[in-house]
Tab-separated table of C-alpha atoms and ligand atoms in Angstrom:
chain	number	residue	atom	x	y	z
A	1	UNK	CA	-20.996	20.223	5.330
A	2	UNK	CA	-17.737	20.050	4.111
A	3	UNK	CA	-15.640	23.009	3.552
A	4	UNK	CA	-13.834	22.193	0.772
A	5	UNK	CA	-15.181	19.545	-2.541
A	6	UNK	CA	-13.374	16.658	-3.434
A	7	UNK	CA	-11.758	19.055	-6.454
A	8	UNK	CA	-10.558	21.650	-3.993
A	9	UNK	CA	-9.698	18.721	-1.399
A	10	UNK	CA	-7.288	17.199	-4.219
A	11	UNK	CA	-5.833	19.992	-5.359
A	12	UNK	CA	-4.419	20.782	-1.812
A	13	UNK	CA	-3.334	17.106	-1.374
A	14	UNK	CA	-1.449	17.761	-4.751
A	15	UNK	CA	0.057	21.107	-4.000
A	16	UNK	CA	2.011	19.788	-0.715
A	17	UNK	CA	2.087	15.650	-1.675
A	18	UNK	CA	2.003	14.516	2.321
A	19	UNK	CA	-1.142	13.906	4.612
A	20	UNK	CA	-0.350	13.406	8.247
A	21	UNK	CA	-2.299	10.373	10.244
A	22	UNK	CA	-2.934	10.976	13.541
A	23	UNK	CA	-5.020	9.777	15.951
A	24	UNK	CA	-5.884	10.599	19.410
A	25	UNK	CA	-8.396	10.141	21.840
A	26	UNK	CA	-7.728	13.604	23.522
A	27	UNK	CA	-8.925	16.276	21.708
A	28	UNK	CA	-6.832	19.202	23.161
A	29	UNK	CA	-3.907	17.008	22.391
A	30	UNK	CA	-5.202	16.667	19.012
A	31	UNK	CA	-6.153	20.578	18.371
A	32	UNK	CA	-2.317	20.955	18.788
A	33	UNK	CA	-1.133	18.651	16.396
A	34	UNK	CA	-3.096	19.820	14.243
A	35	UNK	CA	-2.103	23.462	14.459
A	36	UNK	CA	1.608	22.193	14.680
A	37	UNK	CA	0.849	20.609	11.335
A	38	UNK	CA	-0.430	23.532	9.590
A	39	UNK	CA	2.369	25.135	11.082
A	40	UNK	CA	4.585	23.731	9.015
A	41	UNK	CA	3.122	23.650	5.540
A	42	UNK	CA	0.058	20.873	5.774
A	43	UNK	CA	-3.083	21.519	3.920
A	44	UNK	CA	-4.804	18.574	4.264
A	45	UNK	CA	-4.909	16.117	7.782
A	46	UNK	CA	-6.513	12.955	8.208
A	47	UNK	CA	-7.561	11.948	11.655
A	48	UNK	CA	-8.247	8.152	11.775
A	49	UNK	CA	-11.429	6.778	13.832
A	50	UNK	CA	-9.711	4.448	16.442
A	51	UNK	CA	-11.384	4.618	19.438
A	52	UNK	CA	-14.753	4.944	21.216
A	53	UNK	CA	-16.112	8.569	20.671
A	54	UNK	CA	-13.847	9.267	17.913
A	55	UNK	CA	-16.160	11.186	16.417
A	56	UNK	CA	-16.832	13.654	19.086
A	57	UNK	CA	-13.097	14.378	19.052
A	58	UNK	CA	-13.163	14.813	15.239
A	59	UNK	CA	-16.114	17.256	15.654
A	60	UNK	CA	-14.236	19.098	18.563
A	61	UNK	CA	-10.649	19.619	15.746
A	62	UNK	CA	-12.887	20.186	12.864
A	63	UNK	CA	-14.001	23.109	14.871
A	64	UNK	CA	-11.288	23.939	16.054
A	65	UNK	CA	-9.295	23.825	12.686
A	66	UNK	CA	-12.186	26.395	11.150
A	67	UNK	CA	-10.812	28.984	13.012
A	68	UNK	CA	-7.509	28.334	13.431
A	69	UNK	CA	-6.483	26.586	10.173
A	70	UNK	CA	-8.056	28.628	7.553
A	71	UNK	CA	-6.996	26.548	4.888
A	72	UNK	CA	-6.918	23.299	6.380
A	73	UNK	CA	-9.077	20.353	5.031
A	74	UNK	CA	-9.666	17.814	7.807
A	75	UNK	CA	-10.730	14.341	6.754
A	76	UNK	CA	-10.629	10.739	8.594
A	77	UNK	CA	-9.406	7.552	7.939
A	78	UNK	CA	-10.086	4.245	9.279
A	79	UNK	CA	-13.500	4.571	7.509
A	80	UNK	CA	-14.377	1.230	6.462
A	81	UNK	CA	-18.264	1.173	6.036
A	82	UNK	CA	-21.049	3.704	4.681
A	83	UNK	CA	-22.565	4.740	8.008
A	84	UNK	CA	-19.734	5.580	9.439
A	85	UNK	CA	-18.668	7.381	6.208
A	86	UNK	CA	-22.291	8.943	6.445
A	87	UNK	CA	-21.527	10.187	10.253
A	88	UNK	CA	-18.057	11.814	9.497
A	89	UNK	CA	-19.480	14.045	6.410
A	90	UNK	CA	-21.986	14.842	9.071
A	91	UNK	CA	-19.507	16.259	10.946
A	92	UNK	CA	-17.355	18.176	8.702
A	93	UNK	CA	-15.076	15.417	7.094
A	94	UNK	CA	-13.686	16.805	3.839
A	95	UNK	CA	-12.424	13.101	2.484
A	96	UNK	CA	-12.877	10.104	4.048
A	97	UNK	CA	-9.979	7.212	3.816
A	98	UNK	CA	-10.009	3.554	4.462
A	99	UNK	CA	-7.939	0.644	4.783
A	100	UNK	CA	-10.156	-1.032	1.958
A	101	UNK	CA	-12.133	-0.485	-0.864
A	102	UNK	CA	-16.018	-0.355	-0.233
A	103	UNK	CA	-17.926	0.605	-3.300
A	104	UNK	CA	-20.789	1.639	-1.087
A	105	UNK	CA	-18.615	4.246	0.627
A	106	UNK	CA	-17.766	5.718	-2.928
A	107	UNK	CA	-21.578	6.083	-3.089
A	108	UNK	CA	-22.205	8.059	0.152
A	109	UNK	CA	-18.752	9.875	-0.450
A	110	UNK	CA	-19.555	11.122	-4.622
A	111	UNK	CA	-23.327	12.085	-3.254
A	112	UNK	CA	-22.174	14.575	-1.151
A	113	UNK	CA	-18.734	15.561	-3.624
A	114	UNK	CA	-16.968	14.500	-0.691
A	115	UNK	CA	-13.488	12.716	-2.087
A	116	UNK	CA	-12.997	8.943	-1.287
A	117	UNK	CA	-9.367	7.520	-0.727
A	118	UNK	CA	-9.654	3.599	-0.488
A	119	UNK	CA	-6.960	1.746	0.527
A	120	UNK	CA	-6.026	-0.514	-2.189
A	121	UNK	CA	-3.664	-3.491	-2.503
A	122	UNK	CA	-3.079	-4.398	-6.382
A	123	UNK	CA	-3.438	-2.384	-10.221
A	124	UNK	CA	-7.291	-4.543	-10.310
A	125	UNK	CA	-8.380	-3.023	-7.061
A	126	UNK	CA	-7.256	0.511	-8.085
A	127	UNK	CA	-9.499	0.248	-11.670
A	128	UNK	CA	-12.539	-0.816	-9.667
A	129	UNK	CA	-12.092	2.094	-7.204
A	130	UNK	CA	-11.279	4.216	-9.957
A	131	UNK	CA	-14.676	3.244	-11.351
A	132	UNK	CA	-16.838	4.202	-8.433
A	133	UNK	CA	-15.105	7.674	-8.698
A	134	UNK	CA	-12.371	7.484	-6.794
A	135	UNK	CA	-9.726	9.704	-8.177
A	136	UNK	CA	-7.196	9.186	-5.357
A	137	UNK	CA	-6.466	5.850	-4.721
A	138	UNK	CA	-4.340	5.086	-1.718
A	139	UNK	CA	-1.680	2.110	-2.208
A	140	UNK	CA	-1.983	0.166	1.890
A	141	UNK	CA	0.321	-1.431	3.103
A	142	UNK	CA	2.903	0.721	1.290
A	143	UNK	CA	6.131	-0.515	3.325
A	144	UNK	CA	4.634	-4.017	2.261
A	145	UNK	CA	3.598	-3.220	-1.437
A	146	UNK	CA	6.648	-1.203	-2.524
A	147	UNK	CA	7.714	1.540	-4.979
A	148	UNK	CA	7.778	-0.712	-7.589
A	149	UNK	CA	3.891	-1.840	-7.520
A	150	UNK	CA	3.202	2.655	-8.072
A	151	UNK	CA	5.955	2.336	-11.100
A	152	UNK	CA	4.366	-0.996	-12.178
A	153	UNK	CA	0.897	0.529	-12.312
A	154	UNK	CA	1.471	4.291	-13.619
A	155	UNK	CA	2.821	2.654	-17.099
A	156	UNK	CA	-0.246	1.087	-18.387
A	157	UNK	CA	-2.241	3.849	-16.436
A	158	UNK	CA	-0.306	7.047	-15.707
A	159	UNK	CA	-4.001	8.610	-15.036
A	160	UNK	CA	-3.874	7.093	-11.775
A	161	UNK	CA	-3.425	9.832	-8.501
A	162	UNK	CA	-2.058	7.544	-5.469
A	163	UNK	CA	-1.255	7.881	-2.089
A	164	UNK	CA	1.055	5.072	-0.633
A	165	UNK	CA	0.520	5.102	3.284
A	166	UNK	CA	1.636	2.660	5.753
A	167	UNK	CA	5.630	2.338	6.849
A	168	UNK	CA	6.154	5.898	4.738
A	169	UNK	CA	8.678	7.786	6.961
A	170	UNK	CA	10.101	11.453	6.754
A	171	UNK	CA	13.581	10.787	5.429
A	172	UNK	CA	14.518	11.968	2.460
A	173	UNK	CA	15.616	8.896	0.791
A	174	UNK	CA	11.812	7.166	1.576
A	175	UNK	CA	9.986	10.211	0.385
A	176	UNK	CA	12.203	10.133	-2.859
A	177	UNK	CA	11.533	6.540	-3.242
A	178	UNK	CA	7.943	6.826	-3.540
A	179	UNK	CA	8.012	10.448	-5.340
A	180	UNK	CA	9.905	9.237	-7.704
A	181	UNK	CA	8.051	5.973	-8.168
A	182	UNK	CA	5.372	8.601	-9.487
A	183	UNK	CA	2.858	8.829	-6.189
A	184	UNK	CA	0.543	11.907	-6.106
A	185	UNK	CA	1.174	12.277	-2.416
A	186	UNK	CA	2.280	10.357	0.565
A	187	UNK	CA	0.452	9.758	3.968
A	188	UNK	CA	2.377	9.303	7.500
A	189	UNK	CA	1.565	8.392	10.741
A	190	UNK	CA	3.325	6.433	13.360
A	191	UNK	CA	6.789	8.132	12.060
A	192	UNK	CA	6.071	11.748	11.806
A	193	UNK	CA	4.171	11.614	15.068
A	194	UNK	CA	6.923	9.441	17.665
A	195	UNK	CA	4.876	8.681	20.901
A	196	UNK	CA	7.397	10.345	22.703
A	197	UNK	CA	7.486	13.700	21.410
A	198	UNK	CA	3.452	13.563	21.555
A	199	UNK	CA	4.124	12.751	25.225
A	200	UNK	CA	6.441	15.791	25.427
A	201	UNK	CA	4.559	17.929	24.191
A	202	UNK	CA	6.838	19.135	21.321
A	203	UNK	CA	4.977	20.762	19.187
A	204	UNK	CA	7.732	23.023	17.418
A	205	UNK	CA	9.164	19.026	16.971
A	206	UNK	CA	6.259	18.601	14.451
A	207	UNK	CA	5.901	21.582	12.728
A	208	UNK	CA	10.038	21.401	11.622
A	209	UNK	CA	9.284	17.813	10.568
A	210	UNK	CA	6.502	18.491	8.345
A	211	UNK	CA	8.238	21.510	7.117
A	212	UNK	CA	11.238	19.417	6.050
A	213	UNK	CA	9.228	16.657	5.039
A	214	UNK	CA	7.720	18.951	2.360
A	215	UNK	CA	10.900	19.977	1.271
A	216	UNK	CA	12.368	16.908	0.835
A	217	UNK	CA	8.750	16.187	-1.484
A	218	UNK	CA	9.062	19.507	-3.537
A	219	UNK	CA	12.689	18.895	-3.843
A	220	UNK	CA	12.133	15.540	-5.423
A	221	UNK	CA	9.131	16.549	-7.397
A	222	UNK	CA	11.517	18.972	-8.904
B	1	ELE	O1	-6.624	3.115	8.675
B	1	ELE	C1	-6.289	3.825	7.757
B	1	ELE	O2	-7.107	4.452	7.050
B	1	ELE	C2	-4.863	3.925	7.458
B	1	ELE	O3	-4.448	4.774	6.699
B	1	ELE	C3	-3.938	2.992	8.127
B	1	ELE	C4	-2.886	3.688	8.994
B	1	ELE	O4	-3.423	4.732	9.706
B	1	ELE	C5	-1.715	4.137	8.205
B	1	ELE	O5	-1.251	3.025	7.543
B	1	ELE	C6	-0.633	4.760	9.033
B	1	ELE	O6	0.534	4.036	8.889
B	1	ELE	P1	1.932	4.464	9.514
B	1	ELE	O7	2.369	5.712	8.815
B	1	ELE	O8	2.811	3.300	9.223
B	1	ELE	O9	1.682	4.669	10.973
């Protein structure tokens, strides 16, 4: 079951505004980012389902993350159908995210109060997730979509809670962009997590970028 609801699970989202995406198919590898993460401020990681036997190294960090990561709530992304949505709540998954919007995800997701993050790509998309119960919408391909679509949408419905994910990187002048733009919370992946400090095992590496990427959010939320 999951450890934290999809009101607990948002209101850690909203307390730091970043959720790192990571994936990889080594599960020690991925305990440590992980830890590094939470290390340096993150309450809320998504690990994406990429490869064969994702799910067994989800199950291994969800574990793992119980123990170590009191306050961490680990959820996946990737998720683009129910039964795979179905497996990962089996396993622990405390908000499932997508690349699209699948109504019958919402379904499986608001049955078990897990929360549901589709990734949407225009305002229309966002009001029909938002009517399945979505309350965090995510805003994919963000590099592609732009500040300007968040700014666009939050006038005629400054209700909405999004995430803009995809091309997001750790500077300070992208995170402003989107914070200011009025985004609930960012998610990064390929740029927090360069291959080659994963291959060098830096670990401290992470934990100081996440720590100043949540600086750089609270200082522009401020
Ligand atoms: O599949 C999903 O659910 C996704 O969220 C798609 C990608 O994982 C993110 O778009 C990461 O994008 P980068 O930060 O540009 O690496």
């Amino acid at each position: 079951m999951a450890k934290f609801d999809k009101i607990a699970v948002l209101a850690k989202i909203g307390q730091t505004g970043m959720v790192p995406v990571f994936y990889h198919k080594d599960a020690e590898t991925a305990k440590k980012v992980v830890k590094a993460c939470y290390d340096g401020g993150v309450r809320a990681f998504e690990f994406t389902n990429r490869g064969d036997f994702a799910h067994e190294v989800f199950a291994e960090v969800v574990k793992f993350a119980a123990k170590e990561c009191p306050e961490l709530a680990m959820g996946v992304g990737s998720v683009v159908d129910p039964a795979t949505a179905a497996l990962y709540i089996q396993l622990g998954a405390c908000f499932i995210v997508g690349p699209l919007f699948n109504p019958e995800v919402s379904k499986i997701c608001n049955r078990r109060l897990v929360a549901y993050t589709p990734g949407c790509g225009s305002v229309s998309e966002i009001g029909a997730a938002q009517e399945t119960g979505c309350d965090l919408c995510k805003v994919f391909p963000g590099d592609v979509l732009g500040p300007n679509l968040v700014k666009g949408l939050m006038a005629p419905m400054p209700w909405s809670k999004l995430m803009v994910t995809g091309g997001v990187s750790p500077d300070e002048e992208n995170l402003k962009s989107w914070i200011k733009a009025g985004v609930y919370c960012v998610g990064m992946g390929s740029k927090l997590f360069p291959k080659d400090v994963i291959a060098a095992e830096n670990w401290q590496a992470i934990t100081d970028k996440c720590a100043e990427a949540l600086g750089y959010i609270a200082k522009a939320r401020a």
